[in-house]
Amino acid sequence: MTAARIVATPAAEALIDELKARHGKLMFHQSGGCCEGSAPMCLQEGEFMIGGSDVKLGDVHGVPFYMAKFQFQYWEHTHMTLDVIAGHGGMFSLEQATGKHFIIRSRLFTDEEWHQLAPIETCS
């Protein structure tokens, strides 16, 4: 069995479903920049250009989740959970108008999980 690097809470899955119904195919990107850049951004698929400076962490509720490679170096040993809280998200993130905001909750991987992780997928 392979451990997942990122999963979603039921609240995050419900918001993803709502955004998919409104906007079609989605993607997530977390850059690690200041302000909004350090939060997960939900965008229409293809709205943000993914390249060699990004890695794909996996799919969360059927939506690809990417992170800047330099940011992943800090989060590499961390299991991430995509969750939702009340409030306004990033200016460019699709959930901004819903009164909800995607966030990441994290914890370190257990030794067992660490050994089950699939290699990270680099983007090109």
CSV table of N, CA and C in Angstrom, one decimal:
chain,number,residue,atom,x,y,z
A,1,MET,N,0.8,-1.2,0.0
A,1,MET,CA,0.0,0.0,0.0
A,1,MET,C,0.9,1.2,0.0
A,2,THR,N,0.5,2.2,-0.8
A,2,THR,CA,1.2,3.5,-0.9
A,2,THR,C,0.5,4.6,0.0
A,3,ALA,N,1.3,5.3,0.8
A,3,ALA,CA,0.8,6.4,1.6
A,3,ALA,C,0.6,7.6,0.7
A,4,ALA,N,-0.5,8.3,1.0
A,4,ALA,CA,-0.8,9.6,0.2
A,4,ALA,C,0.0,10.8,0.9
A,5,ARG,N,0.4,11.6,0.0
A,5,ARG,CA,1.1,12.9,0.5
A,5,ARG,C,0.0,13.9,0.9
A,6,ILE,N,-1.1,13.8,0.2
A,6,ILE,CA,-2.2,14.8,0.5
A,6,ILE,C,-3.6,14.1,0.4
A,7,VAL,N,-4.4,14.5,1.3
A,7,VAL,CA,-5.8,14.0,1.3
A,7,VAL,C,-6.7,15.2,1.6
A,8,ALA,N,-8.0,15.0,1.5
A,8,ALA,CA,-9.0,16.1,1.7
A,8,ALA,C,-10.0,15.7,2.8
A,9,THR,N,-10.4,16.7,3.6
A,9,THR,CA,-11.5,16.4,4.5
A,9,THR,C,-12.8,16.4,3.8
A,10,PRO,N,-13.9,15.9,4.4
A,10,PRO,CA,-15.2,15.9,3.8
A,10,PRO,C,-15.6,17.4,3.4
A,11,ALA,N,-15.3,18.3,4.2
A,11,ALA,CA,-15.6,19.7,3.9
A,11,ALA,C,-14.9,20.2,2.7
A,12,ALA,N,-13.6,19.9,2.5
A,12,ALA,CA,-12.9,20.3,1.4
A,12,ALA,C,-13.4,19.5,0.1
A,13,GLU,N,-13.8,18.3,0.3
A,13,GLU,CA,-14.4,17.5,-0.9
A,13,GLU,C,-15.7,18.2,-1.3
A,14,ALA,N,-16.5,18.6,-0.4
A,14,ALA,CA,-17.8,19.3,-0.7
A,14,ALA,C,-17.5,20.6,-1.5
A,15,LEU,N,-16.6,21.4,-1.0
A,15,LEU,CA,-16.3,22.6,-1.7
A,15,LEU,C,-15.7,22.3,-3.1
A,16,ILE,N,-14.8,21.3,-3.2
A,16,ILE,CA,-14.3,21.0,-4.5
A,16,ILE,C,-15.4,20.6,-5.5
A,17,ASP,N,-16.4,19.8,-5.0
A,17,ASP,CA,-17.5,19.4,-5.8
A,17,ASP,C,-18.3,20.7,-6.3
A,18,GLU,N,-18.5,21.6,-5.3
A,18,GLU,CA,-19.2,22.8,-5.7
A,18,GLU,C,-18.5,23.6,-6.7
A,19,LEU,N,-17.2,23.7,-6.6
A,19,LEU,CA,-16.4,24.5,-7.6
A,19,LEU,C,-16.3,23.8,-8.9
A,20,LYS,N,-16.2,22.4,-8.9
A,20,LYS,CA,-16.2,21.7,-10.1
A,20,LYS,C,-17.5,21.9,-10.9
A,21,ALA,N,-18.7,21.9,-10.2
A,21,ALA,CA,-20.0,22.1,-10.8
A,21,ALA,C,-20.0,23.5,-11.5
A,22,ARG,N,-19.4,24.5,-10.8
A,22,ARG,CA,-19.4,25.9,-11.3
A,22,ARG,C,-18.4,26.2,-12.4
A,23,HIS,N,-17.2,25.6,-12.2
A,23,HIS,CA,-16.0,26.0,-13.1
A,23,HIS,C,-15.4,24.9,-14.0
A,24,GLY,N,-15.9,23.6,-13.8
A,24,GLY,CA,-15.3,22.5,-14.6
A,24,GLY,C,-14.1,21.9,-13.9
A,25,LYS,N,-13.2,21.5,-14.7
A,25,LYS,CA,-12.0,20.8,-14.2
A,25,LYS,C,-11.1,21.8,-13.4
A,26,LEU,N,-10.5,21.3,-12.3
A,26,LEU,CA,-9.8,22.2,-11.4
A,26,LEU,C,-8.4,21.7,-11.2
A,27,MET,N,-7.6,22.5,-10.6
A,27,MET,CA,-6.2,22.1,-10.2
A,27,MET,C,-5.9,23.0,-8.9
A,28,PHE,N,-5.0,22.5,-8.1
A,28,PHE,CA,-4.5,23.2,-7.0
A,28,PHE,C,-3.0,23.5,-7.2
A,29,HIS,N,-2.5,24.6,-6.7
A,29,HIS,CA,-1.1,25.0,-6.7
A,29,HIS,C,-0.8,25.7,-5.4
A,30,GLN,N,0.3,25.3,-4.8
A,30,GLN,CA,0.8,26.0,-3.6
A,30,GLN,C,2.2,26.4,-3.8
A,31,SER,N,2.5,27.7,-3.9
A,31,SER,CA,3.8,28.2,-4.3
A,31,SER,C,4.7,28.4,-3.1
A,32,GLY,N,4.2,28.8,-2.0
A,32,GLY,CA,5.1,29.0,-0.9
A,32,GLY,C,5.6,30.5,-0.8
A,33,GLY,N,5.1,31.3,-1.7
A,33,GLY,CA,5.4,32.7,-1.6
A,33,GLY,C,4.8,33.4,-0.4
A,34,CYS,N,4.9,34.7,-0.3
A,34,CYS,CA,4.3,35.4,0.8
A,34,CYS,C,2.8,35.6,0.5
A,35,CYS,N,2.2,36.0,1.6
A,35,CYS,CA,0.7,36.3,1.5
A,35,CYS,C,-0.1,35.1,1.0
A,36,GLU,N,-0.8,35.4,-0.1
A,36,GLU,CA,-1.7,34.4,-0.7
A,36,GLU,C,-0.9,33.2,-1.3
A,37,GLY,N,0.3,33.4,-1.7
A,37,GLY,CA,1.1,32.3,-2.3
A,37,GLY,C,1.4,31.2,-1.4
A,38,SER,N,1.3,31.4,-0.1
A,38,SER,CA,1.6,30.3,0.9
A,38,SER,C,0.4,29.4,1.2
A,39,ALA,N,-0.8,29.8,0.6
A,39,ALA,CA,-2.0,29.0,0.8
A,39,ALA,C,-2.3,28.3,-0.5
A,40,PRO,N,-3.0,27.1,-0.4
A,40,PRO,CA,-3.3,26.4,-1.6
A,40,PRO,C,-4.3,27.2,-2.5
A,41,MET,N,-4.0,27.3,-3.7
A,41,MET,CA,-4.8,28.1,-4.7
A,41,MET,C,-5.6,27.1,-5.5
A,42,CYS,N,-6.9,27.2,-5.6
A,42,CYS,CA,-7.7,26.4,-6.5
A,42,CYS,C,-8.0,27.2,-7.7
A,43,LEU,N,-7.7,26.6,-8.9
A,43,LEU,CA,-7.8,27.3,-10.1
A,43,LEU,C,-8.5,26.4,-11.1
A,44,GLN,N,-9.0,26.9,-12.2
A,44,GLN,CA,-9.4,26.1,-13.3
A,44,GLN,C,-8.2,25.4,-13.9
A,45,GLU,N,-8.4,24.1,-14.3
A,45,GLU,CA,-7.3,23.4,-14.9
A,45,GLU,C,-6.7,24.2,-16.1
A,46,GLY,N,-5.3,24.3,-16.0
A,46,GLY,CA,-4.6,25.0,-17.1
A,46,GLY,C,-4.5,26.5,-16.9
A,47,GLU,N,-5.2,27.0,-15.9
A,47,GLU,CA,-5.1,28.5,-15.7
A,47,GLU,C,-3.7,28.9,-15.1
A,48,PHE,N,-3.0,28.0,-14.5
A,48,PHE,CA,-1.7,28.3,-14.0
A,48,PHE,C,-0.8,27.3,-14.7
A,49,MET,N,0.3,27.9,-15.2
A,49,MET,CA,1.2,27.1,-16.0
A,49,MET,C,2.2,26.3,-15.1
A,50,ILE,N,2.2,25.0,-15.2
A,50,ILE,CA,3.0,24.1,-14.4
A,50,ILE,C,4.3,23.8,-15.2
A,51,GLY,N,5.4,23.8,-14.5
A,51,GLY,CA,6.7,23.6,-15.3
A,51,GLY,C,7.7,22.9,-14.4
A,52,GLY,N,8.9,23.0,-14.8
A,52,GLY,CA,10.0,22.3,-14.1
A,52,GLY,C,10.3,22.7,-12.7
A,53,SER,N,9.7,23.9,-12.3
A,53,SER,CA,9.9,24.3,-11.0
A,53,SER,C,8.8,23.9,-10.0
A,54,ASP,N,8.0,22.9,-10.5
A,54,ASP,CA,6.9,22.4,-9.7
A,54,ASP,C,6.9,20.9,-9.6
A,55,VAL,N,6.3,20.4,-8.6
A,55,VAL,CA,6.1,18.9,-8.4
A,55,VAL,C,4.6,18.6,-8.2
A,56,LYS,N,4.2,17.4,-8.6
A,56,LYS,CA,2.9,17.0,-8.4
A,56,LYS,C,2.9,16.1,-7.1
A,57,LEU,N,2.1,16.5,-6.1
A,57,LEU,CA,2.0,15.8,-4.9
A,57,LEU,C,1.0,14.6,-5.0
A,58,GLY,N,0.1,14.7,-5.9
A,58,GLY,CA,-0.9,13.7,-6.1
A,58,GLY,C,-2.2,14.3,-6.5
A,59,ASP,N,-3.3,13.5,-6.4
A,59,ASP,CA,-4.6,14.0,-6.7
A,59,ASP,C,-5.4,14.1,-5.4
A,60,VAL,N,-6.1,15.1,-5.2
A,60,VAL,CA,-6.9,15.2,-4.0
A,60,VAL,C,-8.4,15.4,-4.5
A,61,HIS,N,-9.2,14.4,-4.1
A,61,HIS,CA,-10.6,14.3,-4.6
A,61,HIS,C,-10.7,14.5,-6.1
A,62,GLY,N,-9.8,13.8,-6.8
A,62,GLY,CA,-9.8,13.8,-8.3
A,62,GLY,C,-9.2,15.1,-8.9
A,63,VAL,N,-8.6,15.9,-8.1
A,63,VAL,CA,-8.0,17.2,-8.6
A,63,VAL,C,-6.5,17.2,-8.4
A,64,PRO,N,-5.7,17.4,-9.4
A,64,PRO,CA,-4.2,17.4,-9.3
A,64,PRO,C,-3.8,18.5,-8.3
A,65,PHE,N,-2.8,18.2,-7.5
A,65,PHE,CA,-2.3,19.2,-6.5
A,65,PHE,C,-0.8,19.3,-6.7
A,66,TYR,N,-0.4,20.5,-7.1
A,66,TYR,CA,1.0,20.9,-7.4
A,66,TYR,C,1.6,21.8,-6.3
A,67,MET,N,2.9,21.7,-6.2
A,67,MET,CA,3.6,22.6,-5.2
A,67,MET,C,4.9,23.0,-5.9
A,68,ALA,N,5.3,24.3,-5.6
A,68,ALA,CA,6.6,24.7,-6.1
A,68,ALA,C,7.7,23.8,-5.5
A,69,LYS,N,8.7,23.4,-6.3
A,69,LYS,CA,9.7,22.5,-5.9
A,69,LYS,C,10.5,22.9,-4.7
A,70,PHE,N,10.8,24.2,-4.6
A,70,PHE,CA,11.5,24.8,-3.5
A,70,PHE,C,10.7,24.7,-2.2
A,71,GLN,N,9.4,24.8,-2.3
A,71,GLN,CA,8.5,24.7,-1.1
A,71,GLN,C,8.4,23.3,-0.7
A,72,PHE,N,8.3,22.4,-1.7
A,72,PHE,CA,8.3,20.9,-1.3
A,72,PHE,C,9.5,20.5,-0.5
A,73,GLN,N,10.6,21.1,-0.7
A,73,GLN,CA,11.8,20.7,0.0
A,73,GLN,C,11.5,20.9,1.5
A,74,TYR,N,10.7,21.9,1.9
A,74,TYR,CA,10.4,22.1,3.3
A,74,TYR,C,9.3,21.2,3.8
A,75,TRP,N,8.4,20.7,2.9
A,75,TRP,CA,7.2,20.0,3.2
A,75,TRP,C,7.4,18.5,3.0
A,76,GLU,N,8.5,18.1,2.5
A,76,GLU,CA,8.7,16.7,2.0
A,76,GLU,C,8.4,15.6,3.0
A,77,HIS,N,8.6,15.9,4.3
A,77,HIS,CA,8.4,14.9,5.3
A,77,HIS,C,7.0,15.1,6.0
A,78,THR,N,6.1,15.8,5.3
A,78,THR,CA,4.8,16.2,5.9
A,78,THR,C,3.7,15.6,5.1
A,79,HIS,N,2.8,15.0,5.9
A,79,HIS,CA,1.5,14.6,5.3
A,79,HIS,C,0.5,15.8,5.4
A,80,MET,N,-0.1,16.1,4.3
A,80,MET,CA,-0.9,17.3,4.2
A,80,MET,C,-2.4,16.9,4.1
A,81,THR,N,-3.2,17.7,4.7
A,81,THR,CA,-4.7,17.5,4.6
A,81,THR,C,-5.3,18.8,4.2
A,82,LEU,N,-6.0,18.8,3.0
A,82,LEU,CA,-6.7,20.0,2.5
A,82,LEU,C,-8.0,20.1,3.3
A,83,ASP,N,-8.2,21.3,3.9
A,83,ASP,CA,-9.4,21.5,4.7
A,83,ASP,C,-9.9,22.9,4.3
A,84,VAL,N,-11.1,23.2,4.9
A,84,VAL,CA,-11.8,24.4,4.6
A,84,VAL,C,-12.1,25.1,5.9
A,85,ILE,N,-12.0,26.4,6.0
A,85,ILE,CA,-12.4,27.2,7.1
A,85,ILE,C,-13.3,28.4,6.6
A,86,ALA,N,-14.0,29.0,7.4
A,86,ALA,CA,-14.8,30.2,7.0
A,86,ALA,C,-13.8,31.4,6.8
A,87,GLY,N,-14.1,32.2,5.8
A,87,GLY,CA,-13.3,33.3,5.5
A,87,GLY,C,-13.0,33.4,4.0
A,88,HIS,N,-12.3,34.4,3.6
A,88,HIS,CA,-12.1,34.6,2.2
A,88,HIS,C,-10.7,34.1,1.9
A,89,GLY,N,-10.7,33.3,0.8
A,89,GLY,CA,-9.4,32.8,0.3
A,89,GLY,C,-8.6,33.8,-0.5
A,90,GLY,N,-7.6,33.3,-1.2
A,90,GLY,CA,-6.7,34.1,-2.0
A,90,GLY,C,-7.5,34.8,-3.1
A,91,MET,N,-7.1,35.9,-3.5
A,91,MET,CA,-7.7,36.8,-4.5
A,91,MET,C,-8.0,36.0,-5.8
A,92,PHE,N,-7.0,35.1,-6.1
A,92,PHE,CA,-7.1,34.4,-7.4
A,92,PHE,C,-7.7,33.0,-7.3
A,93,SER,N,-7.9,32.6,-6.1
A,93,SER,CA,-8.4,31.2,-5.8
A,93,SER,C,-9.9,31.2,-6.0
A,94,LEU,N,-10.4,30.1,-6.7
A,94,LEU,CA,-11.8,30.1,-7.0
A,94,LEU,C,-12.8,30.1,-5.8
A,95,GLU,N,-12.4,29.6,-4.7
A,95,GLU,CA,-13.3,29.6,-3.5
A,95,GLU,C,-13.5,31.0,-2.9
A,96,GLN,N,-12.8,32.0,-3.4
A,96,GLN,CA,-12.8,33.3,-2.8
A,96,GLN,C,-14.2,33.9,-2.6
A,97,ALA,N,-15.1,33.6,-3.6
A,97,ALA,CA,-16.4,34.2,-3.5
A,97,ALA,C,-17.4,33.4,-2.7
A,98,THR,N,-17.0,32.2,-2.1
A,98,THR,CA,-17.9,31.4,-1.4
A,98,THR,C,-17.9,31.7,0.1
A,99,GLY,N,-17.1,32.5,0.6
A,99,GLY,CA,-17.0,32.8,2.0
A,99,GLY,C,-16.3,31.7,2.8
A,100,LYS,N,-15.6,30.8,2.0
A,100,LYS,CA,-14.8,29.7,2.6
A,100,LYS,C,-13.4,29.9,2.0
A,101,HIS,N,-12.4,29.2,2.7
A,101,HIS,CA,-11.0,29.3,2.4
A,101,HIS,C,-10.3,28.0,2.6
A,102,PHE,N,-9.7,27.5,1.5
A,102,PHE,CA,-8.9,26.3,1.6
A,102,PHE,C,-7.6,26.5,2.5
A,103,ILE,N,-7.3,25.6,3.3
A,103,ILE,CA,-6.1,25.6,4.1
A,103,ILE,C,-5.4,24.3,4.1
A,104,ILE,N,-4.2,24.2,4.5
A,104,ILE,CA,-3.5,22.9,4.7
A,104,ILE,C,-3.2,22.7,6.2
A,105,ARG,N,-3.6,21.5,6.6
A,105,ARG,CA,-3.2,21.1,7.9
A,105,ARG,C,-2.2,20.0,7.7
A,106,SER,N,-1.2,20.0,8.6
A,106,SER,CA,-0.1,19.0,8.3
A,106,SER,C,0.4,18.4,9.6
A,107,ARG,N,1.1,17.2,9.4
A,107,ARG,CA,1.7,16.5,10.4
A,107,ARG,C,2.9,15.7,9.8
A,108,LEU,N,3.9,15.3,10.5
A,108,LEU,CA,5.0,14.6,10.0
A,108,LEU,C,4.5,13.2,9.7
A,109,PHE,N,5.1,12.6,8.6
A,109,PHE,CA,4.8,11.2,8.3
A,109,PHE,C,5.3,10.3,9.4
A,110,THR,N,4.6,9.2,9.6
A,110,THR,CA,5.2,8.2,10.5
A,110,THR,C,6.3,7.5,9.7
A,111,ASP,N,7.2,6.7,10.4
A,111,ASP,CA,8.2,6.0,9.7
A,111,ASP,C,7.6,5.0,8.7
A,112,GLU,N,6.5,4.4,9.1
A,112,GLU,CA,5.9,3.4,8.2
A,112,GLU,C,5.4,4.1,6.9
A,113,GLU,N,4.7,5.2,7.1
A,113,GLU,CA,4.2,6.0,6.0
A,113,GLU,C,5.3,6.4,5.1
A,114,TRP,N,6.4,6.9,5.7
A,114,TRP,CA,7.6,7.4,4.9
A,114,TRP,C,8.1,6.4,3.9
A,115,HIS,N,8.1,5.1,4.4
A,115,HIS,CA,8.7,4.0,3.6
A,115,HIS,C,7.7,3.6,2.5
A,116,GLN,N,6.4,4.0,2.6
A,116,GLN,CA,5.4,3.6,1.7
A,116,GLN,C,5.2,4.6,0.6
A,117,LEU,N,5.8,5.8,0.7
A,117,LEU,CA,5.6,6.9,-0.2
A,117,LEU,C,6.1,6.5,-1.6
A,118,ALA,N,5.3,6.9,-2.6
A,118,ALA,CA,5.7,6.7,-4.0
A,118,ALA,C,6.7,7.9,-4.3
A,119,PRO,N,7.6,7.7,-5.3
A,119,PRO,CA,8.4,8.8,-5.6
A,119,PRO,C,7.6,10.0,-6.1
A,120,ILE,N,8.1,11.2,-5.9
A,120,ILE,CA,7.4,12.4,-6.2
A,120,ILE,C,7.5,12.6,-7.8
A,121,GLU,N,6.4,13.1,-8.3
A,121,GLU,CA,6.4,13.3,-9.8
A,121,GLU,C,6.8,14.8,-10.1
A,122,THR,N,7.9,14.9,-10.8
A,122,THR,CA,8.3,16.3,-11.2
A,122,THR,C,7.6,16.6,-12.5
A,123,CYS,N,7.4,17.9,-12.7
A,123,CYS,CA,6.7,18.4,-13.8
A,123,CYS,C,7.7,18.9,-14.9
A,124,SER,N,7.3,19.0,-16.1
A,124,SER,CA,8.2,19.5,-17.1
A,124,SER,C,7.5,20.5,-18.0
